[in-house]
Amino acid sequence: MNSHPLNSHPTSYGGPLSGAGAAPVTSVVFDLDGVLVNSFAVMREAFTRAYAEVVGGGEPPFEEYNRHLGRYFPDIMRIMGLPLEMEAPFVRESYRLAHLVEMFDGVPELLSELRHRGVRLAVATGKSGPRARSLLDTLGIRGQFEVVLGSDEVARPKPAPDIVLKAMDVMDADPDRTVMVGDAVTDLASARGAGITAVAAMWGETDEETLLAAEPDVILRKPAELLSLCQAVTVP
């Protein structure tokens, strides 16, 4: 675990991180799926259609796919031993169904309040960059983020730290005052590799037992709890 003040004490439910004097967060890097948006139904449908189109009959192994979320889609295909040709129909269906993706309750208000407090925001996702930006445009929230990065835009996707480091570079972020909010072990690993606080988002369909076993620095049960880490960052 890193030594800077933000993650000296793992904390649940958005409580104080390390008592008085902890540096407030000035930059936040968000994962996308399962953190900002509830896209699981759309991903299941897209995966099912891609599997039927490329592999054929049989039950699509979506539950196994779900365990690898946070990684780049081609990497998941390699891990699962599935054809890389599934990517094209998966992406096609994801675009087609994007209008069905919804933000989690409290996310629009959280983003607006963080921006009001002067916190700089980024997205670092397992999706491709174009698909992530298109989805955020569809939802009307892309403008809240200084940068939106996909796994196809870095040399090494999560769990490597490259995508987080690139987002931090764009924001000129102070590692001691930056957090990564994710719902997968790959997000926590990417955050730790980048030397920042690893925050577990527990409000989606994450595998809670697995995520907690990875010992996140902070555990949040709902989006608004992130504000407690940023309360001292205000703008006139």
PDB file of C-alpha atoms in Angstrom:
ATOM      1  CA  MET A   1       0.000   0.000   0.000  1.00  0.00           C
ATOM      2  CA  ASN A   2       1.212   3.485  -0.789  1.00  0.00           C
ATOM      3  CA  SER A   3       2.480   5.753   1.932  1.00  0.00           C
ATOM      4  CA  HIS A   4       0.823   9.076   1.123  1.00  0.00           C
ATOM      5  CA  PRO A   5      -1.830  10.424   3.505  1.00  0.00           C
ATOM      6  CA  LEU A   6      -4.896   9.516   1.497  1.00  0.00           C
ATOM      7  CA  ASN A   7      -4.464   5.793   1.809  1.00  0.00           C
ATOM      8  CA  SER A   8      -2.842   5.403   5.192  1.00  0.00           C
ATOM      9  CA  HIS A   9      -6.078   3.934   6.564  1.00  0.00           C
ATOM     10  CA  PRO A  10      -8.560   1.903   4.524  1.00  0.00           C
ATOM     11  CA  THR A  11     -12.004   3.335   5.190  1.00  0.00           C
ATOM     12  CA  SER A  12     -15.541   2.175   4.537  1.00  0.00           C
ATOM     13  CA  TYR A  13     -18.672   4.191   3.804  1.00  0.00           C
ATOM     14  CA  GLY A  14     -16.907   7.367   2.872  1.00  0.00           C
ATOM     15  CA  GLY A  15     -15.654   8.263   6.339  1.00  0.00           C
ATOM     16  CA  PRO A  16     -12.574  10.362   7.055  1.00  0.00           C
ATOM     17  CA  LEU A  17      -9.489   8.923   5.440  1.00  0.00           C
ATOM     18  CA  SER A  18      -6.789   9.577   7.961  1.00  0.00           C
ATOM     19  CA  GLY A  19      -8.096  12.118  10.386  1.00  0.00           C
ATOM     20  CA  ALA A  20      -7.537  15.855  10.406  1.00  0.00           C
ATOM     21  CA  GLY A  21      -4.870  17.090   8.064  1.00  0.00           C
ATOM     22  CA  ALA A  22      -5.413  14.563   5.263  1.00  0.00           C
ATOM     23  CA  ALA A  23      -4.942  16.274   1.925  1.00  0.00           C
ATOM     24  CA  PRO A  24      -8.265  16.669   0.111  1.00  0.00           C
ATOM     25  CA  VAL A  25      -8.677  15.044  -3.275  1.00  0.00           C
ATOM     26  CA  THR A  26      -8.148  17.398  -6.220  1.00  0.00           C
ATOM     27  CA  SER A  27      -8.315  14.867  -9.101  1.00  0.00           C
ATOM     28  CA  VAL A  28     -10.481  11.782  -9.638  1.00  0.00           C
ATOM     29  CA  VAL A  29     -10.007   9.094 -12.277  1.00  0.00           C
ATOM     30  CA  PHE A  30     -13.173   7.044 -12.812  1.00  0.00           C
ATOM     31  CA  ASP A  31     -13.691   3.685 -14.394  1.00  0.00           C
ATOM     32  CA  LEU A  32     -16.817   3.775 -16.559  1.00  0.00           C
ATOM     33  CA  ASP A  33     -18.860   0.560 -16.566  1.00  0.00           C
ATOM     34  CA  GLY A  34     -20.155  -0.364 -13.125  1.00  0.00           C
ATOM     35  CA  VAL A  35     -19.029   2.963 -11.656  1.00  0.00           C
ATOM     36  CA  LEU A  36     -20.607   5.776 -13.640  1.00  0.00           C
ATOM     37  CA  VAL A  37     -22.975   3.743 -15.800  1.00  0.00           C
ATOM     38  CA  ASN A  38     -25.035   0.599 -15.424  1.00  0.00           C
ATOM     39  CA  SER A  39     -24.269  -1.137 -18.699  1.00  0.00           C
ATOM     40  CA  PHE A  40     -24.436  -4.775 -17.630  1.00  0.00           C
ATOM     41  CA  ALA A  41     -27.694  -5.607 -19.435  1.00  0.00           C
ATOM     42  CA  VAL A  42     -26.375  -4.044 -22.641  1.00  0.00           C
ATOM     43  CA  MET A  43     -23.043  -5.837 -22.331  1.00  0.00           C
ATOM     44  CA  ARG A  44     -24.814  -9.149 -21.743  1.00  0.00           C
ATOM     45  CA  GLU A  45     -26.946  -8.673 -24.850  1.00  0.00           C
ATOM     46  CA  ALA A  46     -23.981  -7.564 -26.979  1.00  0.00           C
ATOM     47  CA  PHE A  47     -21.846 -10.463 -25.767  1.00  0.00           C
ATOM     48  CA  THR A  48     -24.656 -12.977 -26.352  1.00  0.00           C
ATOM     49  CA  ARG A  49     -25.210 -11.760 -29.927  1.00  0.00           C
ATOM     50  CA  ALA A  50     -21.480 -11.688 -30.693  1.00  0.00           C
ATOM     51  CA  TYR A  51     -21.014 -15.191 -29.313  1.00  0.00           C
ATOM     52  CA  ALA A  52     -23.914 -16.589 -31.359  1.00  0.00           C
ATOM     53  CA  GLU A  53     -22.665 -14.856 -34.504  1.00  0.00           C
ATOM     54  CA  VAL A  54     -19.021 -15.958 -34.251  1.00  0.00           C
ATOM     55  CA  VAL A  55     -18.977 -19.117 -32.121  1.00  0.00           C
ATOM     56  CA  GLY A  56     -22.432 -20.494 -32.789  1.00  0.00           C
ATOM     57  CA  GLY A  57     -24.662 -22.528 -30.503  1.00  0.00           C
ATOM     58  CA  GLY A  58     -24.349 -23.182 -26.820  1.00  0.00           C
ATOM     59  CA  GLU A  59     -24.640 -21.015 -23.748  1.00  0.00           C
ATOM     60  CA  PRO A  60     -22.554 -17.830 -23.959  1.00  0.00           C
ATOM     61  CA  PRO A  61     -20.115 -17.783 -20.990  1.00  0.00           C
ATOM     62  CA  PHE A  62     -21.152 -14.295 -19.894  1.00  0.00           C
ATOM     63  CA  GLU A  63     -20.581 -14.921 -16.193  1.00  0.00           C
ATOM     64  CA  GLU A  64     -16.932 -15.718 -16.899  1.00  0.00           C
ATOM     65  CA  TYR A  65     -16.698 -12.656 -19.130  1.00  0.00           C
ATOM     66  CA  ASN A  66     -18.199 -10.588 -16.321  1.00  0.00           C
ATOM     67  CA  ARG A  67     -15.384 -11.652 -13.976  1.00  0.00           C
ATOM     68  CA  HIS A  68     -12.860 -10.022 -16.303  1.00  0.00           C
ATOM     69  CA  LEU A  69     -14.624  -6.689 -16.725  1.00  0.00           C
ATOM     70  CA  GLY A  70     -12.275  -3.745 -16.503  1.00  0.00           C
ATOM     71  CA  ARG A  71      -9.889  -5.337 -18.978  1.00  0.00           C
ATOM     72  CA  TYR A  72      -9.721  -4.527 -22.681  1.00  0.00           C
ATOM     73  CA  PHE A  73     -12.148  -6.703 -24.674  1.00  0.00           C
ATOM     74  CA  PRO A  74      -9.468  -8.393 -26.843  1.00  0.00           C
ATOM     75  CA  ASP A  75      -7.518  -9.255 -23.690  1.00  0.00           C
ATOM     76  CA  ILE A  76     -10.633 -10.875 -22.210  1.00  0.00           C
ATOM     77  CA  MET A  77     -11.096 -12.924 -25.378  1.00  0.00           C
ATOM     78  CA  ARG A  78      -7.494 -14.144 -25.128  1.00  0.00           C
ATOM     79  CA  ILE A  79      -7.898 -15.044 -21.448  1.00  0.00           C
ATOM     80  CA  MET A  80     -11.121 -16.946 -22.169  1.00  0.00           C
ATOM     81  CA  GLY A  81      -9.811 -18.622 -25.315  1.00  0.00           C
ATOM     82  CA  LEU A  82     -12.563 -17.079 -27.442  1.00  0.00           C
ATOM     83  CA  PRO A  83     -12.156 -15.796 -31.019  1.00  0.00           C
ATOM     84  CA  LEU A  84     -10.936 -12.221 -31.348  1.00  0.00           C
ATOM     85  CA  GLU A  85     -13.466 -11.937 -34.185  1.00  0.00           C
ATOM     86  CA  MET A  86     -16.128 -11.492 -31.486  1.00  0.00           C
ATOM     87  CA  GLU A  87     -14.955  -7.922 -30.968  1.00  0.00           C
ATOM     88  CA  ALA A  88     -16.507  -6.470 -34.134  1.00  0.00           C
ATOM     89  CA  PRO A  89     -20.083  -7.692 -33.487  1.00  0.00           C
ATOM     90  CA  PHE A  90     -19.736  -6.933 -29.773  1.00  0.00           C
ATOM     91  CA  VAL A  91     -18.780  -3.333 -30.529  1.00  0.00           C
ATOM     92  CA  ARG A  92     -21.486  -3.042 -33.194  1.00  0.00           C
ATOM     93  CA  GLU A  93     -24.167  -4.211 -30.782  1.00  0.00           C
ATOM     94  CA  SER A  94     -22.806  -2.034 -27.968  1.00  0.00           C
ATOM     95  CA  TYR A  95     -23.203   1.047 -30.166  1.00  0.00           C
ATOM     96  CA  ARG A  96     -26.671  -0.057 -31.268  1.00  0.00           C
ATOM     97  CA  LEU A  97     -27.855  -0.535 -27.693  1.00  0.00           C
ATOM     98  CA  ALA A  98     -26.026   2.429 -26.139  1.00  0.00           C
ATOM     99  CA  HIS A  99     -29.272   4.380 -25.685  1.00  0.00           C
ATOM    100  CA  LEU A 100     -30.337   1.778 -23.099  1.00  0.00           C
ATOM    101  CA  VAL A 101     -27.352   2.462 -20.809  1.00  0.00           C
ATOM    102  CA  GLU A 102     -28.204   4.527 -17.731  1.00  0.00           C
ATOM    103  CA  MET A 103     -26.151   6.353 -15.158  1.00  0.00           C
ATOM    104  CA  PHE A 104     -26.290   5.076 -11.602  1.00  0.00           C
ATOM    105  CA  ASP A 105     -28.458   7.067  -9.200  1.00  0.00           C
ATOM    106  CA  GLY A 106     -26.524  10.007  -7.823  1.00  0.00           C
ATOM    107  CA  VAL A 107     -23.821  10.064 -10.509  1.00  0.00           C
ATOM    108  CA  PRO A 108     -24.957  13.222 -12.376  1.00  0.00           C
ATOM    109  CA  GLU A 109     -25.214  15.110  -9.095  1.00  0.00           C
ATOM    110  CA  LEU A 110     -21.843  13.795  -7.938  1.00  0.00           C
ATOM    111  CA  LEU A 111     -20.076  14.922 -11.102  1.00  0.00           C
ATOM    112  CA  SER A 112     -21.668  18.366 -10.988  1.00  0.00           C
ATOM    113  CA  GLU A 113     -20.746  18.855  -7.345  1.00  0.00           C
ATOM    114  CA  LEU A 114     -17.177  17.685  -7.848  1.00  0.00           C
ATOM    115  CA  ARG A 115     -16.762  20.130 -10.706  1.00  0.00           C
ATOM    116  CA  HIS A 116     -18.280  22.885  -8.546  1.00  0.00           C
ATOM    117  CA  ARG A 117     -15.675  22.117  -5.889  1.00  0.00           C
ATOM    118  CA  GLY A 118     -12.871  22.452  -8.404  1.00  0.00           C
ATOM    119  CA  VAL A 119     -12.027  18.755  -8.628  1.00  0.00           C
ATOM    120  CA  ARG A 120     -10.570  17.648 -11.959  1.00  0.00           C
ATOM    121  CA  LEU A 121     -12.177  14.564 -13.473  1.00  0.00           C
ATOM    122  CA  ALA A 122     -11.111  11.869 -15.931  1.00  0.00           C
ATOM    123  CA  VAL A 123     -12.363   8.525 -17.222  1.00  0.00           C
ATOM    124  CA  ALA A 124     -10.029   5.560 -17.754  1.00  0.00           C
ATOM    125  CA  THR A 125     -11.947   2.573 -19.072  1.00  0.00           C
ATOM    126  CA  GLY A 126     -11.514  -0.906 -20.463  1.00  0.00           C
ATOM    127  CA  LYS A 127     -13.622   0.211 -23.431  1.00  0.00           C
ATOM    128  CA  SER A 128     -12.023   1.712 -26.497  1.00  0.00           C
ATOM    129  CA  GLY A 129     -11.682   5.470 -26.338  1.00  0.00           C
ATOM    130  CA  PRO A 130     -14.110   6.213 -29.216  1.00  0.00           C
ATOM    131  CA  ARG A 131     -16.802   3.961 -27.732  1.00  0.00           C
ATOM    132  CA  ALA A 132     -16.411   5.473 -24.255  1.00  0.00           C
ATOM    133  CA  ARG A 133     -16.585   9.032 -25.565  1.00  0.00           C
ATOM    134  CA  SER A 134     -19.597   8.192 -27.734  1.00  0.00           C
ATOM    135  CA  LEU A 135     -21.443   6.733 -24.743  1.00  0.00           C
ATOM    136  CA  LEU A 136     -20.671   9.740 -22.556  1.00  0.00           C
ATOM    137  CA  ASP A 137     -21.880  12.007 -25.366  1.00  0.00           C
ATOM    138  CA  THR A 138     -25.103   9.994 -25.554  1.00  0.00           C
ATOM    139  CA  LEU A 139     -25.557  10.440 -21.798  1.00  0.00           C
ATOM    140  CA  GLY A 140     -24.741  14.139 -22.006  1.00  0.00           C
ATOM    141  CA  ILE A 141     -21.912  14.083 -19.463  1.00  0.00           C
ATOM    142  CA  ARG A 142     -18.741  13.979 -21.546  1.00  0.00           C
ATOM    143  CA  GLY A 143     -18.145  17.660 -20.850  1.00  0.00           C
ATOM    144  CA  GLN A 144     -17.676  16.941 -17.148  1.00  0.00           C
ATOM    145  CA  PHE A 145     -14.344  15.237 -17.837  1.00  0.00           C
ATOM    146  CA  GLU A 146     -11.042  16.765 -18.858  1.00  0.00           C
ATOM    147  CA  VAL A 147     -10.028  13.555 -20.574  1.00  0.00           C
ATOM    148  CA  VAL A 148     -11.694  10.247 -21.467  1.00  0.00           C
ATOM    149  CA  LEU A 149      -9.253   7.457 -22.247  1.00  0.00           C
ATOM    150  CA  GLY A 150      -9.813   3.948 -23.552  1.00  0.00           C
ATOM    151  CA  SER A 151      -7.646   0.860 -23.395  1.00  0.00           C
ATOM    152  CA  ASP A 152      -6.786   1.153 -27.078  1.00  0.00           C
ATOM    153  CA  GLU A 153      -5.059   4.477 -26.377  1.00  0.00           C
ATOM    154  CA  VAL A 154      -2.277   3.208 -24.112  1.00  0.00           C
ATOM    155  CA  ALA A 155       0.516   0.692 -24.588  1.00  0.00           C
ATOM    156  CA  ARG A 156      -0.655  -1.523 -21.716  1.00  0.00           C
ATOM    157  CA  PRO A 157      -4.290  -1.557 -20.545  1.00  0.00           C
ATOM    158  CA  LYS A 158      -5.390  -2.253 -16.970  1.00  0.00           C
ATOM    159  CA  PRO A 159      -4.200  -3.770 -14.686  1.00  0.00           C
ATOM    160  CA  ALA A 160      -1.085  -1.864 -15.851  1.00  0.00           C
ATOM    161  CA  PRO A 161      -0.988   1.746 -14.633  1.00  0.00           C
ATOM    162  CA  ASP A 162      -0.513   3.323 -18.083  1.00  0.00           C
ATOM    163  CA  ILE A 163      -4.075   4.563 -18.577  1.00  0.00           C
ATOM    164  CA  VAL A 164      -4.244   6.139 -15.114  1.00  0.00           C
ATOM    165  CA  LEU A 165      -0.836   7.748 -15.509  1.00  0.00           C
ATOM    166  CA  LYS A 166      -1.858   9.197 -18.873  1.00  0.00           C
ATOM    167  CA  ALA A 167      -5.056  10.658 -17.387  1.00  0.00           C
ATOM    168  CA  MET A 168      -3.076  12.147 -14.518  1.00  0.00           C
ATOM    169  CA  ASP A 169      -0.604  13.661 -16.935  1.00  0.00           C
ATOM    170  CA  VAL A 170      -3.391  15.396 -18.862  1.00  0.00           C
ATOM    171  CA  MET A 171      -4.866  16.759 -15.611  1.00  0.00           C
ATOM    172  CA  ASP A 172      -1.455  17.633 -14.153  1.00  0.00           C
ATOM    173  CA  ALA A 173      -2.643  15.679 -11.125  1.00  0.00           C
ATOM    174  CA  ASP A 174      -0.822  15.448  -7.795  1.00  0.00           C
ATOM    175  CA  PRO A 175      -0.516  11.704  -6.963  1.00  0.00           C
ATOM    176  CA  ASP A 176      -0.959  12.443  -3.256  1.00  0.00           C
ATOM    177  CA  ARG A 177      -4.314  14.084  -3.974  1.00  0.00           C
ATOM    178  CA  THR A 178      -5.664  11.790  -6.684  1.00  0.00           C
ATOM    179  CA  VAL A 179      -7.941   8.746  -6.426  1.00  0.00           C
ATOM    180  CA  MET A 180      -9.039   6.070  -8.886  1.00  0.00           C
ATOM    181  CA  VAL A 181     -12.631   4.870  -8.444  1.00  0.00           C
ATOM    182  CA  GLY A 182     -13.296   1.416  -9.860  1.00  0.00           C
ATOM    183  CA  ASP A 183     -15.405  -1.694  -9.406  1.00  0.00           C
ATOM    184  CA  ALA A 184     -12.848  -4.302 -10.435  1.00  0.00           C
ATOM    185  CA  VAL A 185      -9.563  -5.680  -9.116  1.00  0.00           C
ATOM    186  CA  THR A 186      -7.918  -4.457 -12.325  1.00  0.00           C
ATOM    187  CA  ASP A 187      -8.911  -0.883 -11.409  1.00  0.00           C
ATOM    188  CA  LEU A 188      -7.355  -1.176  -7.957  1.00  0.00           C
ATOM    189  CA  ALA A 189      -4.173  -2.639  -9.421  1.00  0.00           C
ATOM    190  CA  SER A 190      -3.951   0.136 -12.004  1.00  0.00           C
ATOM    191  CA  ALA A 191      -4.400   2.766  -9.302  1.00  0.00           C
ATOM    192  CA  ARG A 192      -1.742   1.246  -7.073  1.00  0.00           C
ATOM    193  CA  GLY A 193       0.673   0.951  -9.971  1.00  0.00           C
ATOM    194  CA  ALA A 194       0.177   4.658 -10.632  1.00  0.00           C
ATOM    195  CA  GLY A 195       0.883   5.476  -6.982  1.00  0.00           C
ATOM    196  CA  ILE A 196      -2.584   6.788  -6.125  1.00  0.00           C
ATOM    197  CA  THR A 197      -5.416   5.847  -3.788  1.00  0.00           C
ATOM    198  CA  ALA A 198      -7.495   2.847  -4.898  1.00  0.00           C
ATOM    199  CA  VAL A 199     -11.210   3.382  -4.218  1.00  0.00           C
ATOM    200  CA  ALA A 200     -13.699   0.522  -4.534  1.00  0.00           C
ATOM    201  CA  ALA A 201     -17.155   1.400  -5.878  1.00  0.00           C
ATOM    202  CA  MET A 202     -19.635  -1.080  -4.433  1.00  0.00           C
ATOM    203  CA  TRP A 203     -22.919   0.122  -5.967  1.00  0.00           C
ATOM    204  CA  GLY A 204     -22.874  -1.876  -9.211  1.00  0.00           C
ATOM    205  CA  GLU A 205     -22.867  -5.602  -9.907  1.00  0.00           C
ATOM    206  CA  THR A 206     -19.311  -6.084  -8.746  1.00  0.00           C
ATOM    207  CA  ASP A 207     -18.095  -9.279  -7.108  1.00  0.00           C
ATOM    208  CA  GLU A 208     -17.926  -7.752  -3.648  1.00  0.00           C
ATOM    209  CA  GLU A 209     -15.990 -10.580  -2.013  1.00  0.00           C
ATOM    210  CA  THR A 210     -13.286 -10.521  -4.687  1.00  0.00           C
ATOM    211  CA  LEU A 211     -13.031  -6.733  -4.661  1.00  0.00           C
ATOM    212  CA  LEU A 212     -12.742  -6.530  -0.878  1.00  0.00           C
ATOM    213  CA  ALA A 213     -10.122  -9.295  -0.897  1.00  0.00           C
ATOM    214  CA  ALA A 214      -7.959  -6.981  -3.027  1.00  0.00           C
ATOM    215  CA  GLU A 215      -7.865  -4.605  -0.030  1.00  0.00           C
ATOM    216  CA  PRO A 216      -8.958  -1.305  -1.554  1.00  0.00           C
ATOM    217  CA  ASP A 217      -7.765   1.774   0.272  1.00  0.00           C
ATOM    218  CA  VAL A 218     -11.285   3.200   0.479  1.00  0.00           C
ATOM    219  CA  ILE A 219     -14.681   1.499   0.146  1.00  0.00           C
ATOM    220  CA  LEU A 220     -17.706   3.496  -0.994  1.00  0.00           C
ATOM    221  CA  ARG A 221     -21.264   2.169  -0.974  1.00  0.00           C
ATOM    222  CA  LYS A 222     -22.876   4.964  -2.982  1.00  0.00           C
ATOM    223  CA  PRO A 223     -21.538   7.663  -5.319  1.00  0.00           C
ATOM    224  CA  ALA A 224     -22.223  10.604  -3.004  1.00  0.00           C
ATOM    225  CA  GLU A 225     -19.820   9.219  -0.405  1.00  0.00           C
ATOM    226  CA  LEU A 226     -16.944  10.246  -2.662  1.00  0.00           C
ATOM    227  CA  LEU A 227     -17.680  13.862  -1.738  1.00  0.00           C
ATOM    228  CA  SER A 228     -16.333  13.279   1.774  1.00  0.00           C
ATOM    229  CA  LEU A 229     -12.859  12.892   0.265  1.00  0.00           C
ATOM    230  CA  CYS A 230     -13.152  16.172  -1.614  1.00  0.00           C
ATOM    231  CA  GLN A 231     -14.960  18.360   0.909  1.00  0.00           C
ATOM    232  CA  ALA A 232     -12.135  20.863   1.392  1.00  0.00           C
ATOM    233  CA  VAL A 233     -11.647  21.521  -2.321  1.00  0.00           C
ATOM    234  CA  THR A 234     -13.845  24.495  -3.085  1.00  0.00           C
ATOM    235  CA  VAL A 235     -14.007  27.279  -5.624  1.00  0.00           C
ATOM    236  CA  PRO A 236     -15.384  30.763  -4.942  1.00  0.00           C
TER     237      PRO A 236
END
